[in-house]
Amino acid sequence: MPWLELILTVRSEQQPRVEEALDELGALSITLQDADAETPDEQAIFEPGVGELPLWPTITLNALFEADTDRRGLNEALGDLLPWLEPDHMQFRDVADEDWERAWMDQFKPMAFGRRLWIYPWNIEPPADEDIVVVRLDPGLAFGSGTHPTTALCLAWLDSLDLKGKTIVDFGCGSGILAIAALKLGAASAVGVDNDPQALTASADNAERNEVADRLALFLPEDFMLEAAPAPAAPAHQSASTADVFIANILAGPLGELAPTFAAAAKPGAPFAISGILHGQEEELLQRYATWFDDLRVDTQEDWVRISGRRAHDR
């Protein structure tokens, strides 16, 4: 069925009241985006910290209503609820219905990473080939389909390892693609961590579809921090729950802040990789991680960087 879309441009401090008014008037969905997108004033907002909700100075709200909603009546009601709203900051348009899942499936094609790992969408049947490892994926609402260079860098790195019988931690698991790939490549168990509950839901669903759900444990960061905290009787460089392999695909800022936590969660000698790093951000992270990790190296794809190495034995 078609929809009626109302588009409003407001300041960030006005957003809560506008969203509340749209809810009162029966909006079926409300999305926010940078009003300055695709201009020199565009501001990128990546993955926020736990409990944070950063917004742009000027916001475009897109609200969907039933197609037969009275536009004039909606306009008048908004004028009563939000008398300061400028008419030239509002516009209506008709939106045709679309099968969004099918549209995504049509664009997502099988992709190879490394020597043997393939990511397949659910609408394409992989070949019966014992020499390849296949992850069947539906990213859902979470980041991570393999199309982004940071995910591709991490998948290729996992494919290069001998994961048989290992335990892996995937921090910033998104759709669960890295943890699930590791399990399909031979890891005995995996831990996925993400600050978005929807990501944990998507990870659990994808793990179930790939028949590895019984080997994947999922945590919010605060719960994982407790699991990875050093045991009272253990040396400072060890933890109560350490991983044979550690990978984190988030952003440079959190990667820097969480380096001690990652070090506590990785066994001495454990291979590790971090990504979500833009070219130019790697030098500071290399210095930061050299405190706990050895054999550091940098690999790039497009404008993105992966740093890998091993957990040091003596610190």
PDB file of C-alpha atoms in Angstrom:
ATOM      1  CA  MET A   1       0.000   0.000   0.000  1.00  0.00           C
ATOM      2  CA  PRO A   2       1.188   3.590  -0.624  1.00  0.00           C
ATOM      3  CA  TRP A   3       1.945   6.067   2.152  1.00  0.00           C
ATOM      4  CA  LEU A   4       1.792   9.779   2.829  1.00  0.00           C
ATOM      5  CA  GLU A   5       5.138  11.205   3.910  1.00  0.00           C
ATOM      6  CA  LEU A   6       5.447  14.464   5.850  1.00  0.00           C
ATOM      7  CA  ILE A   7       8.912  16.033   5.768  1.00  0.00           C
ATOM      8  CA  LEU A   8       9.838  18.611   8.433  1.00  0.00           C
ATOM      9  CA  THR A   9      13.055  20.563   9.006  1.00  0.00           C
ATOM     10  CA  VAL A  10      13.676  21.612  12.614  1.00  0.00           C
ATOM     11  CA  ARG A  11      16.484  22.498  15.023  1.00  0.00           C
ATOM     12  CA  SER A  12      17.848  19.737  17.256  1.00  0.00           C
ATOM     13  CA  GLU A  13      16.368  21.269  20.425  1.00  0.00           C
ATOM     14  CA  GLN A  14      12.904  21.207  18.765  1.00  0.00           C
ATOM     15  CA  GLN A  15      13.121  17.536  17.785  1.00  0.00           C
ATOM     16  CA  PRO A  16      11.651  15.946  20.960  1.00  0.00           C
ATOM     17  CA  ARG A  17       8.493  18.092  20.880  1.00  0.00           C
ATOM     18  CA  VAL A  18       8.041  17.638  17.113  1.00  0.00           C
ATOM     19  CA  GLU A  19       8.419  13.870  17.393  1.00  0.00           C
ATOM     20  CA  GLU A  20       5.924  13.820  20.264  1.00  0.00           C
ATOM     21  CA  ALA A  21       3.410  15.825  18.186  1.00  0.00           C
ATOM     22  CA  LEU A  22       3.820  13.500  15.203  1.00  0.00           C
ATOM     23  CA  ASP A  23       3.194  10.505  17.459  1.00  0.00           C
ATOM     24  CA  GLU A  24       0.018  12.161  18.788  1.00  0.00           C
ATOM     25  CA  LEU A  25      -1.185  12.687  15.207  1.00  0.00           C
ATOM     26  CA  GLY A  26      -0.751   9.014  14.304  1.00  0.00           C
ATOM     27  CA  ALA A  27       2.613   8.826  12.537  1.00  0.00           C
ATOM     28  CA  LEU A  28       3.390   5.203  11.706  1.00  0.00           C
ATOM     29  CA  SER A  29       7.149   5.784  11.640  1.00  0.00           C
ATOM     30  CA  ILE A  30       9.547   8.672  12.132  1.00  0.00           C
ATOM     31  CA  THR A  31      13.120   8.811  10.846  1.00  0.00           C
ATOM     32  CA  LEU A  32      15.780  11.464  11.454  1.00  0.00           C
ATOM     33  CA  GLN A  33      18.578  12.596   9.171  1.00  0.00           C
ATOM     34  CA  ASP A  34      21.026  15.456   8.830  1.00  0.00           C
ATOM     35  CA  ALA A  35      19.289  18.384   7.117  1.00  0.00           C
ATOM     36  CA  ASP A  36      22.711  19.346   5.716  1.00  0.00           C
ATOM     37  CA  ALA A  37      23.414  15.922   4.230  1.00  0.00           C
ATOM     38  CA  GLU A  38      25.378  16.001   0.972  1.00  0.00           C
ATOM     39  CA  THR A  39      26.450  19.598   1.592  1.00  0.00           C
ATOM     40  CA  PRO A  40      29.738  21.031   2.931  1.00  0.00           C
ATOM     41  CA  ASP A  41      28.032  21.357   6.355  1.00  0.00           C
ATOM     42  CA  GLU A  42      27.217  17.649   6.626  1.00  0.00           C
ATOM     43  CA  GLN A  43      28.243  16.128   9.974  1.00  0.00           C
ATOM     44  CA  ALA A  44      28.968  12.415  10.219  1.00  0.00           C
ATOM     45  CA  ILE A  45      27.632  10.604  13.289  1.00  0.00           C
ATOM     46  CA  PHE A  46      28.936   7.070  13.561  1.00  0.00           C
ATOM     47  CA  GLU A  47      28.262   4.518  16.298  1.00  0.00           C
ATOM     48  CA  PRO A  48      27.358   6.377  19.524  1.00  0.00           C
ATOM     49  CA  GLY A  49      28.539   5.403  22.966  1.00  0.00           C
ATOM     50  CA  VAL A  50      26.294   3.551  25.378  1.00  0.00           C
ATOM     51  CA  GLY A  51      23.392   5.782  26.409  1.00  0.00           C
ATOM     52  CA  GLU A  52      24.313   8.539  23.941  1.00  0.00           C
ATOM     53  CA  LEU A  53      21.967   9.980  21.284  1.00  0.00           C
ATOM     54  CA  PRO A  54      23.914  12.607  19.327  1.00  0.00           C
ATOM     55  CA  LEU A  55      21.927  14.693  16.829  1.00  0.00           C
ATOM     56  CA  TRP A  56      22.721  17.176  14.090  1.00  0.00           C
ATOM     57  CA  PRO A  57      22.145  20.922  14.637  1.00  0.00           C
ATOM     58  CA  THR A  58      19.414  20.916  11.979  1.00  0.00           C
ATOM     59  CA  ILE A  59      17.325  17.783  11.456  1.00  0.00           C
ATOM     60  CA  THR A  60      14.998  16.532   8.758  1.00  0.00           C
ATOM     61  CA  LEU A  61      12.187  14.361  10.141  1.00  0.00           C
ATOM     62  CA  ASN A  62      10.387  12.021   7.763  1.00  0.00           C
ATOM     63  CA  ALA A  63       7.027  10.841   9.139  1.00  0.00           C
ATOM     64  CA  LEU A  64       4.875   8.238   7.398  1.00  0.00           C
ATOM     65  CA  PHE A  65       1.070   8.286   7.619  1.00  0.00           C
ATOM     66  CA  GLU A  66      -1.699   6.258   6.042  1.00  0.00           C
ATOM     67  CA  ALA A  67      -2.172   7.266   2.404  1.00  0.00           C
ATOM     68  CA  ASP A  68      -5.706   8.592   2.963  1.00  0.00           C
ATOM     69  CA  THR A  69      -4.678  10.909   5.828  1.00  0.00           C
ATOM     70  CA  ASP A  70      -6.202  14.414   5.434  1.00  0.00           C
ATOM     71  CA  ARG A  71      -3.264  16.675   4.567  1.00  0.00           C
ATOM     72  CA  ARG A  72      -5.071  19.910   5.384  1.00  0.00           C
ATOM     73  CA  GLY A  73      -6.279  18.529   8.697  1.00  0.00           C
ATOM     74  CA  LEU A  74      -2.767  17.294   9.541  1.00  0.00           C
ATOM     75  CA  ASN A  75      -1.332  20.698   8.614  1.00  0.00           C
ATOM     76  CA  GLU A  76      -3.820  22.510  10.837  1.00  0.00           C
ATOM     77  CA  ALA A  77      -3.268  20.113  13.760  1.00  0.00           C
ATOM     78  CA  LEU A  78       0.496  20.634  13.547  1.00  0.00           C
ATOM     79  CA  GLY A  79      -0.095  24.380  13.523  1.00  0.00           C
ATOM     80  CA  ASP A  80      -2.052  24.071  16.781  1.00  0.00           C
ATOM     81  CA  LEU A  81       0.512  21.775  18.454  1.00  0.00           C
ATOM     82  CA  LEU A  82       3.611  23.535  17.081  1.00  0.00           C
ATOM     83  CA  PRO A  83       2.655  27.173  16.403  1.00  0.00           C
ATOM     84  CA  TRP A  84       6.295  28.141  15.866  1.00  0.00           C
ATOM     85  CA  LEU A  85       6.707  25.667  12.983  1.00  0.00           C
ATOM     86  CA  GLU A  86       7.327  27.533   9.722  1.00  0.00           C
ATOM     87  CA  PRO A  87       5.069  26.416   6.810  1.00  0.00           C
ATOM     88  CA  ASP A  88       7.995  26.505   4.392  1.00  0.00           C
ATOM     89  CA  HIS A  89       9.742  23.892   6.578  1.00  0.00           C
ATOM     90  CA  MET A  90       6.985  21.349   5.842  1.00  0.00           C
ATOM     91  CA  GLN A  91       6.197  19.363   2.713  1.00  0.00           C
ATOM     92  CA  PHE A  92       4.109  16.333   1.759  1.00  0.00           C
ATOM     93  CA  ARG A  93       4.783  13.640  -0.805  1.00  0.00           C
ATOM     94  CA  ASP A  94       3.246  10.319  -1.812  1.00  0.00           C
ATOM     95  CA  VAL A  95       5.460   7.272  -1.268  1.00  0.00           C
ATOM     96  CA  ALA A  96       4.863   4.055  -3.197  1.00  0.00           C
ATOM     97  CA  ASP A  97       4.988   0.794  -1.270  1.00  0.00           C
ATOM     98  CA  GLU A  98       8.044  -1.398  -1.745  1.00  0.00           C
ATOM     99  CA  ASP A  99       9.177  -4.783  -0.554  1.00  0.00           C
ATOM    100  CA  TRP A 100      12.283  -3.478   1.226  1.00  0.00           C
ATOM    101  CA  GLU A 101      13.553  -6.932   2.148  1.00  0.00           C
ATOM    102  CA  ARG A 102      13.287  -8.045  -1.482  1.00  0.00           C
ATOM    103  CA  ALA A 103      14.994  -4.851  -2.680  1.00  0.00           C
ATOM    104  CA  TRP A 104      17.899  -5.529  -0.319  1.00  0.00           C
ATOM    105  CA  MET A 105      18.107  -9.165  -1.389  1.00  0.00           C
ATOM    106  CA  ASP A 106      18.213  -8.138  -5.050  1.00  0.00           C
ATOM    107  CA  GLN A 107      21.264  -5.947  -4.378  1.00  0.00           C
ATOM    108  CA  PHE A 108      23.143  -8.311  -2.052  1.00  0.00           C
ATOM    109  CA  LYS A 109      25.141 -10.877  -4.048  1.00  0.00           C
ATOM    110  CA  PRO A 110      27.457 -13.702  -2.884  1.00  0.00           C
ATOM    111  CA  MET A 111      30.875 -12.380  -1.868  1.00  0.00           C
ATOM    112  CA  ALA A 112      34.198 -14.170  -1.295  1.00  0.00           C
ATOM    113  CA  PHE A 113      36.675 -13.261   1.447  1.00  0.00           C
ATOM    114  CA  GLY A 114      40.097 -14.795   1.576  1.00  0.00           C
ATOM    115  CA  ARG A 115      40.660 -18.328   0.351  1.00  0.00           C
ATOM    116  CA  ARG A 116      37.464 -20.165   1.292  1.00  0.00           C
ATOM    117  CA  LEU A 117      34.938 -17.929   3.055  1.00  0.00           C
ATOM    118  CA  TRP A 118      31.744 -16.846   1.262  1.00  0.00           C
ATOM    119  CA  ILE A 119      28.813 -14.717   2.443  1.00  0.00           C
ATOM    120  CA  TYR A 120      25.498 -15.643   0.790  1.00  0.00           C
ATOM    121  CA  PRO A 121      22.077 -13.965   1.038  1.00  0.00           C
ATOM    122  CA  TRP A 122      19.138 -16.188   1.850  1.00  0.00           C
ATOM    123  CA  ASN A 123      17.627 -15.985  -1.630  1.00  0.00           C
ATOM    124  CA  ILE A 124      20.616 -17.621  -3.365  1.00  0.00           C
ATOM    125  CA  GLU A 125      21.527 -21.257  -2.807  1.00  0.00           C
ATOM    126  CA  PRO A 126      25.295 -21.862  -2.527  1.00  0.00           C
ATOM    127  CA  PRO A 127      26.953 -24.662  -4.483  1.00  0.00           C
ATOM    128  CA  ALA A 128      27.622 -28.025  -2.856  1.00  0.00           C
ATOM    129  CA  ASP A 129      31.373 -27.520  -2.476  1.00  0.00           C
ATOM    130  CA  GLU A 130      33.318 -28.928   0.484  1.00  0.00           C
ATOM    131  CA  ASP A 131      36.198 -26.537  -0.193  1.00  0.00           C
ATOM    132  CA  ILE A 132      34.230 -23.399   0.687  1.00  0.00           C
ATOM    133  CA  VAL A 133      32.731 -22.139   3.953  1.00  0.00           C
ATOM    134  CA  VAL A 134      29.371 -20.386   3.592  1.00  0.00           C
ATOM    135  CA  VAL A 135      27.689 -17.936   5.959  1.00  0.00           C
ATOM    136  CA  ARG A 136      24.006 -17.312   5.141  1.00  0.00           C
ATOM    137  CA  LEU A 137      23.130 -13.779   6.156  1.00  0.00           C
ATOM    138  CA  ASP A 138      20.199 -11.488   6.803  1.00  0.00           C
ATOM    139  CA  PRO A 139      21.676  -8.339   8.398  1.00  0.00           C
ATOM    140  CA  GLY A 140      18.229  -7.177   9.548  1.00  0.00           C
ATOM    141  CA  LEU A 141      18.511  -3.826  11.341  1.00  0.00           C
ATOM    142  CA  ALA A 142      22.173  -4.214  12.298  1.00  0.00           C
ATOM    143  CA  PHE A 143      25.361  -3.162  10.574  1.00  0.00           C
ATOM    144  CA  GLY A 144      27.379  -5.872   8.872  1.00  0.00           C
ATOM    145  CA  SER A 145      26.791  -7.569   5.524  1.00  0.00           C
ATOM    146  CA  GLY A 146      30.365  -7.825   4.278  1.00  0.00           C
ATOM    147  CA  THR A 147      29.948  -5.023   1.756  1.00  0.00           C
ATOM    148  CA  HIS A 148      31.767  -2.434   3.902  1.00  0.00           C
ATOM    149  CA  PRO A 149      35.599  -2.420   3.624  1.00  0.00           C
ATOM    150  CA  THR A 150      36.082  -2.771   7.402  1.00  0.00           C
ATOM    151  CA  THR A 151      33.935  -5.917   7.506  1.00  0.00           C
ATOM    152  CA  ALA A 152      35.676  -7.264   4.415  1.00  0.00           C
ATOM    153  CA  LEU A 153      39.096  -6.686   6.019  1.00  0.00           C
ATOM    154  CA  CYS A 154      38.004  -8.539   9.155  1.00  0.00           C
ATOM    155  CA  LEU A 155      36.490 -11.459   7.247  1.00  0.00           C
ATOM    156  CA  ALA A 156      39.630 -11.912   5.161  1.00  0.00           C
ATOM    157  CA  TRP A 157      41.729 -11.868   8.352  1.00  0.00           C
ATOM    158  CA  LEU A 158      39.563 -14.540   9.987  1.00  0.00           C
ATOM    159  CA  ASP A 159      39.855 -16.698   6.859  1.00  0.00           C
ATOM    160  CA  SER A 160      43.658 -16.532   7.160  1.00  0.00           C
ATOM    161  CA  LEU A 161      43.687 -18.048  10.673  1.00  0.00           C
ATOM    162  CA  ASP A 162      43.551 -21.598  11.958  1.00  0.00           C
ATOM    163  CA  LEU A 163      40.471 -21.274  14.166  1.00  0.00           C
ATOM    164  CA  LYS A 164      39.886 -24.949  14.869  1.00  0.00           C
ATOM    165  CA  GLY A 165      38.820 -25.405  18.493  1.00  0.00           C
ATOM    166  CA  LYS A 166      39.406 -21.724  19.377  1.00  0.00           C
ATOM    167  CA  THR A 167      37.278 -19.270  21.354  1.00  0.00           C
ATOM    168  CA  ILE A 168      36.748 -15.883  19.681  1.00  0.00           C
ATOM    169  CA  VAL A 169      35.446 -12.545  20.968  1.00  0.00           C
ATOM    170  CA  ASP A 170      33.762 -10.273  18.395  1.00  0.00           C
ATOM    171  CA  PHE A 171      33.367  -6.788  19.901  1.00  0.00           C
ATOM    172  CA  GLY A 172      30.856  -4.638  18.000  1.00  0.00           C
ATOM    173  CA  CYS A 173      29.245  -7.717  16.479  1.00  0.00           C
ATOM    174  CA  GLY A 174      26.474  -5.921  14.522  1.00  0.00           C
ATOM    175  CA  SER A 175      24.765  -8.640  12.486  1.00  0.00           C
ATOM    176  CA  GLY A 176      27.031 -11.295  14.022  1.00  0.00           C
ATOM    177  CA  ILE A 177      28.789 -11.809  10.712  1.00  0.00           C
ATOM    178  CA  LEU A 178      32.333 -12.056  12.136  1.00  0.00           C
ATOM    179  CA  ALA A 179      31.501 -14.325  15.060  1.00  0.00           C
ATOM    180  CA  ILE A 180      29.393 -16.587  12.851  1.00  0.00           C
ATOM    181  CA  ALA A 181      32.084 -16.695  10.171  1.00  0.00           C
ATOM    182  CA  ALA A 182      34.638 -17.699  12.810  1.00  0.00           C
ATOM    183  CA  LEU A 183      32.363 -20.496  14.024  1.00  0.00           C
ATOM    184  CA  LYS A 184      31.800 -21.741  10.482  1.00  0.00           C
ATOM    185  CA  LEU A 185      35.582 -21.635   9.944  1.00  0.00           C
ATOM    186  CA  GLY A 186      36.109 -23.994  12.874  1.00  0.00           C
ATOM    187  CA  ALA A 187      36.057 -21.964  16.091  1.00  0.00           C
ATOM    188  CA  ALA A 188      34.648 -23.905  19.029  1.00  0.00           C
ATOM    189  CA  SER A 189      32.753 -20.965  20.550  1.00  0.00           C
ATOM    190  CA  ALA A 190      32.276 -17.231  20.140  1.00  0.00           C
ATOM    191  CA  VAL A 191      31.216 -14.214  22.165  1.00  0.00           C
ATOM    192  CA  GLY A 192      29.486 -11.292  20.437  1.00  0.00           C
ATOM    193  CA  VAL A 193      29.304  -7.859  22.068  1.00  0.00           C
ATOM    194  CA  ASP A 194      27.304  -4.830  20.923  1.00  0.00           C
ATOM    195  CA  ASN A 195      25.773  -1.747  22.542  1.00  0.00           C
ATOM    196  CA  ASP A 196      22.646  -2.014  20.355  1.00  0.00           C
ATOM    197  CA  PRO A 197      20.068  -4.597  21.528  1.00  0.00           C
ATOM    198  CA  GLN A 198      18.821  -4.854  17.924  1.00  0.00           C
ATOM    199  CA  ALA A 199      22.297  -5.979  16.899  1.00  0.00           C
ATOM    200  CA  LEU A 200      22.206  -8.752  19.490  1.00  0.00           C
ATOM    201  CA  THR A 201      18.780  -9.796  18.181  1.00  0.00           C
ATOM    202  CA  ALA A 202      20.053  -9.853  14.588  1.00  0.00           C
ATOM    203  CA  SER A 203      23.166 -11.781  15.656  1.00  0.00           C
ATOM    204  CA  ALA A 204      21.087 -14.385  17.467  1.00  0.00           C
ATOM    205  CA  ASP A 205      18.773 -14.780  14.475  1.00  0.00           C
ATOM    206  CA  ASN A 206      21.645 -15.132  12.007  1.00  0.00           C
ATOM    207  CA  ALA A 207      23.407 -17.616  14.291  1.00  0.00           C
ATOM    208  CA  GLU A 208      20.231 -19.701  14.451  1.00  0.00           C
ATOM    209  CA  ARG A 209      19.923 -19.721  10.668  1.00  0.00           C
ATOM    210  CA  ASN A 210      23.548 -20.819  10.350  1.00  0.00           C
ATOM    211  CA  GLU A 211      23.046 -23.544  12.995  1.00  0.00           C
ATOM    212  CA  VAL A 212      25.703 -22.159  15.350  1.00  0.00           C
ATOM    213  CA  ALA A 213      23.460 -20.484  17.951  1.00  0.00           C
ATOM    214  CA  ASP A 214      24.438 -22.993  20.641  1.00  0.00           C
ATOM    215  CA  ARG A 215      28.064 -21.843  20.356  1.00  0.00           C
ATOM    216  CA  LEU A 216      27.484 -18.067  20.369  1.00  0.00           C
ATOM    217  CA  ALA A 217      27.028 -16.057  23.584  1.00  0.00           C
ATOM    218  CA  LEU A 218      25.850 -12.439  23.258  1.00  0.00           C
ATOM    219  CA  PHE A 219      26.422  -9.528  25.651  1.00  0.00           C
ATOM    220  CA  LEU A 220      25.866  -5.822  26.027  1.00  0.00           C
ATOM    221  CA  PRO A 221      29.218  -4.070  26.672  1.00  0.00           C
ATOM    222  CA  GLU A 222      28.583  -3.529  30.379  1.00  0.00           C
ATOM    223  CA  ASP A 223      27.888  -7.240  30.860  1.00  0.00           C
ATOM    224  CA  PHE A 224      30.923  -8.227  28.828  1.00  0.00           C
ATOM    225  CA  MET A 225      33.147  -5.875  30.848  1.00  0.00           C
ATOM    226  CA  LEU A 226      32.114  -7.783  33.968  1.00  0.00           C
ATOM    227  CA  GLU A 227      32.861 -11.103  32.291  1.00  0.00           C
ATOM    228  CA  ALA A 228      36.274  -9.874  31.098  1.00  0.00           C
ATOM    229  CA  ALA A 229      37.283  -8.199  34.362  1.00  0.00           C
ATOM    230  CA  PRO A 230      40.531  -9.586  35.850  1.00  0.00           C
ATOM    231  CA  ALA A 231      39.967 -12.300  38.435  1.00  0.00           C
ATOM    232  CA  PRO A 232      41.140 -11.321  41.938  1.00  0.00           C
ATOM    233  CA  ALA A 233      43.828 -14.004  41.990  1.00  0.00           C
ATOM    234  CA  ALA A 234      44.937 -13.527  38.387  1.00  0.00           C
ATOM    235  CA  PRO A 235      47.813 -11.361  37.107  1.00  0.00           C
ATOM    236  CA  ALA A 236      46.750  -7.973  35.707  1.00  0.00           C
ATOM    237  CA  HIS A 237      47.265  -9.089  32.116  1.00  0.00           C
ATOM    238  CA  GLN A 238      44.914 -12.074  32.456  1.00  0.00           C
ATOM    239  CA  SER A 239      41.160 -12.202  32.854  1.00  0.00           C
ATOM    240  CA  ALA A 240      38.443 -14.476  34.130  1.00  0.00           C
ATOM    241  CA  SER A 241      37.186 -15.044  30.585  1.00  0.00           C
ATOM    242  CA  THR A 242      39.943 -14.826  27.963  1.00  0.00           C
ATOM    243  CA  ALA A 243      39.754 -15.415  24.216  1.00  0.00           C
ATOM    244  CA  ASP A 244      42.038 -17.331  21.877  1.00  0.00           C
ATOM    245  CA  VAL A 245      41.220 -14.794  19.144  1.00  0.00           C
ATOM    246  CA  PHE A 246      39.948 -11.227  19.546  1.00  0.00           C
ATOM    247  CA  ILE A 247      38.416  -8.977  16.894  1.00  0.00           C
ATOM    248  CA  ALA A 248      36.715  -5.576  17.133  1.00  0.00           C
ATOM    249  CA  ASN A 249      35.149  -3.706  14.226  1.00  0.00           C
ATOM    250  CA  ILE A 250      33.914  -0.433  15.692  1.00  0.00           C
ATOM    251  CA  LEU A 251      35.467   3.075  15.448  1.00  0.00           C
ATOM    252  CA  ALA A 252      38.841   4.623  16.207  1.00  0.00           C
ATOM    253  CA  GLY A 253      37.694   6.556  19.299  1.00  0.00           C
ATOM    254  CA  PRO A 254      36.177   3.582  21.161  1.00  0.00           C
ATOM    255  CA  LEU A 255      39.040   1.362  19.973  1.00  0.00           C
ATOM    256  CA  GLY A 256      41.492   3.657  21.732  1.00  0.00           C
ATOM    257  CA  GLU A 257      39.434   3.874  24.917  1.00  0.00           C
ATOM    258  CA  LEU A 258      38.794   0.138  25.128  1.00  0.00           C
ATOM    259  CA  ALA A 259      42.331  -1.082  24.461  1.00  0.00           C
ATOM    260  CA  PRO A 260      42.903  -2.123  28.122  1.00  0.00           C
ATOM    261  CA  THR A 261      39.592  -4.028  28.141  1.00  0.00           C
ATOM    262  CA  PHE A 262      40.510  -5.799  24.919  1.00  0.00           C
ATOM    263  CA  ALA A 263      43.935  -6.668  26.335  1.00  0.00           C
ATOM    264  CA  ALA A 264      42.269  -8.151  29.428  1.00  0.00           C
ATOM    265  CA  ALA A 265      39.979 -10.256  27.264  1.00  0.00           C
ATOM    266  CA  ALA A 266      42.727 -11.789  25.076  1.00  0.00           C
ATOM    267  CA  LYS A 267      44.991 -14.645  26.106  1.00  0.00           C
ATOM    268  CA  PRO A 268      48.770 -14.107  25.853  1.00  0.00           C
ATOM    269  CA  GLY A 269      49.743 -14.849  22.251  1.00  0.00           C
ATOM    270  CA  ALA A 270      46.161 -14.520  20.988  1.00  0.00           C
ATOM    271  CA  PRO A 271      45.800 -13.107  17.457  1.00  0.00           C
ATOM    272  CA  PHE A 272      43.816  -9.873  17.414  1.00  0.00           C
ATOM    273  CA  ALA A 273      42.487  -7.470  14.802  1.00  0.00           C
ATOM    274  CA  ILE A 274      40.758  -4.103  15.050  1.00  0.00           C
ATOM    275  CA  SER A 275      39.045  -2.162  12.284  1.00  0.00           C
ATOM    276  CA  GLY A 276      36.602   0.681  11.711  1.00  0.00           C
ATOM    277  CA  ILE A 277      39.666   2.919  11.385  1.00  0.00           C
ATOM    278  CA  LEU A 278      39.919   5.622   8.740  1.00  0.00           C
ATOM    279  CA  HIS A 279      43.230   6.169   6.974  1.00  0.00           C
ATOM    280  CA  GLY A 280      45.200   8.651   9.077  1.00  0.00           C
ATOM    281  CA  GLN A 281      43.855   7.385  12.419  1.00  0.00           C
ATOM    282  CA  GLU A 282      46.103   4.340  12.635  1.00  0.00           C
ATOM    283  CA  GLU A 283      49.292   5.908  14.034  1.00  0.00           C
ATOM    284  CA  GLU A 284      47.747   6.899  17.360  1.00  0.00           C
ATOM    285  CA  LEU A 285      46.161   3.461  17.713  1.00  0.00           C
ATOM    286  CA  LEU A 286      49.417   1.707  16.868  1.00  0.00           C
ATOM    287  CA  GLN A 287      51.119   3.573  19.706  1.00  0.00           C
ATOM    288  CA  ARG A 288      48.221   2.843  22.051  1.00  0.00           C
ATOM    289  CA  TYR A 289      48.058  -0.875  21.312  1.00  0.00           C
ATOM    290  CA  ALA A 290      51.833  -1.385  21.433  1.00  0.00           C
ATOM    291  CA  THR A 291      51.466  -1.279  25.233  1.00  0.00           C
ATOM    292  CA  TRP A 292      49.731  -4.683  25.197  1.00  0.00           C
ATOM    293  CA  PHE A 293      50.151  -6.168  21.703  1.00  0.00           C
ATOM    294  CA  ASP A 294      53.112  -7.259  19.565  1.00  0.00           C
ATOM    295  CA  ASP A 295      53.771  -7.826  15.840  1.00  0.00           C
ATOM    296  CA  LEU A 296      51.478  -4.964  14.847  1.00  0.00           C
ATOM    297  CA  ARG A 297      50.762  -4.550  11.146  1.00  0.00           C
ATOM    298  CA  VAL A 298      48.473  -2.372   9.044  1.00  0.00           C
ATOM    299  CA  ASP A 299      46.345  -3.457   6.085  1.00  0.00           C
ATOM    300  CA  THR A 300      44.095  -1.153   4.089  1.00  0.00           C
ATOM    301  CA  GLN A 301      41.103  -1.321   1.773  1.00  0.00           C
ATOM    302  CA  GLU A 302      39.909   1.877   0.144  1.00  0.00           C
ATOM    303  CA  ASP A 303      40.039   4.541   2.915  1.00  0.00           C
ATOM    304  CA  TRP A 304      39.807   2.028   5.768  1.00  0.00           C
ATOM    305  CA  VAL A 305      42.447   0.360   7.922  1.00  0.00           C
ATOM    306  CA  ARG A 306      42.808  -2.903   9.820  1.00  0.00           C
ATOM    307  CA  ILE A 307      45.432  -3.287  12.548  1.00  0.00           C
ATOM    308  CA  SER A 308      46.374  -6.821  13.571  1.00  0.00           C
ATOM    309  CA  GLY A 309      48.914  -8.488  15.818  1.00  0.00           C
ATOM    310  CA  ARG A 310      49.177 -10.698  18.900  1.00  0.00           C
ATOM    311  CA  ARG A 311      48.562 -10.232  22.605  1.00  0.00           C
ATOM    312  CA  ALA A 312      51.927  -9.810  24.329  1.00  0.00           C
ATOM    313  CA  HIS A 313      53.027 -12.567  26.730  1.00  0.00           C
ATOM    314  CA  ASP A 314      54.821 -10.377  29.254  1.00  0.00           C
ATOM    315  CA  ARG A 315      52.511  -7.385  29.798  1.00  0.00           C
TER     316      ARG A 315
END
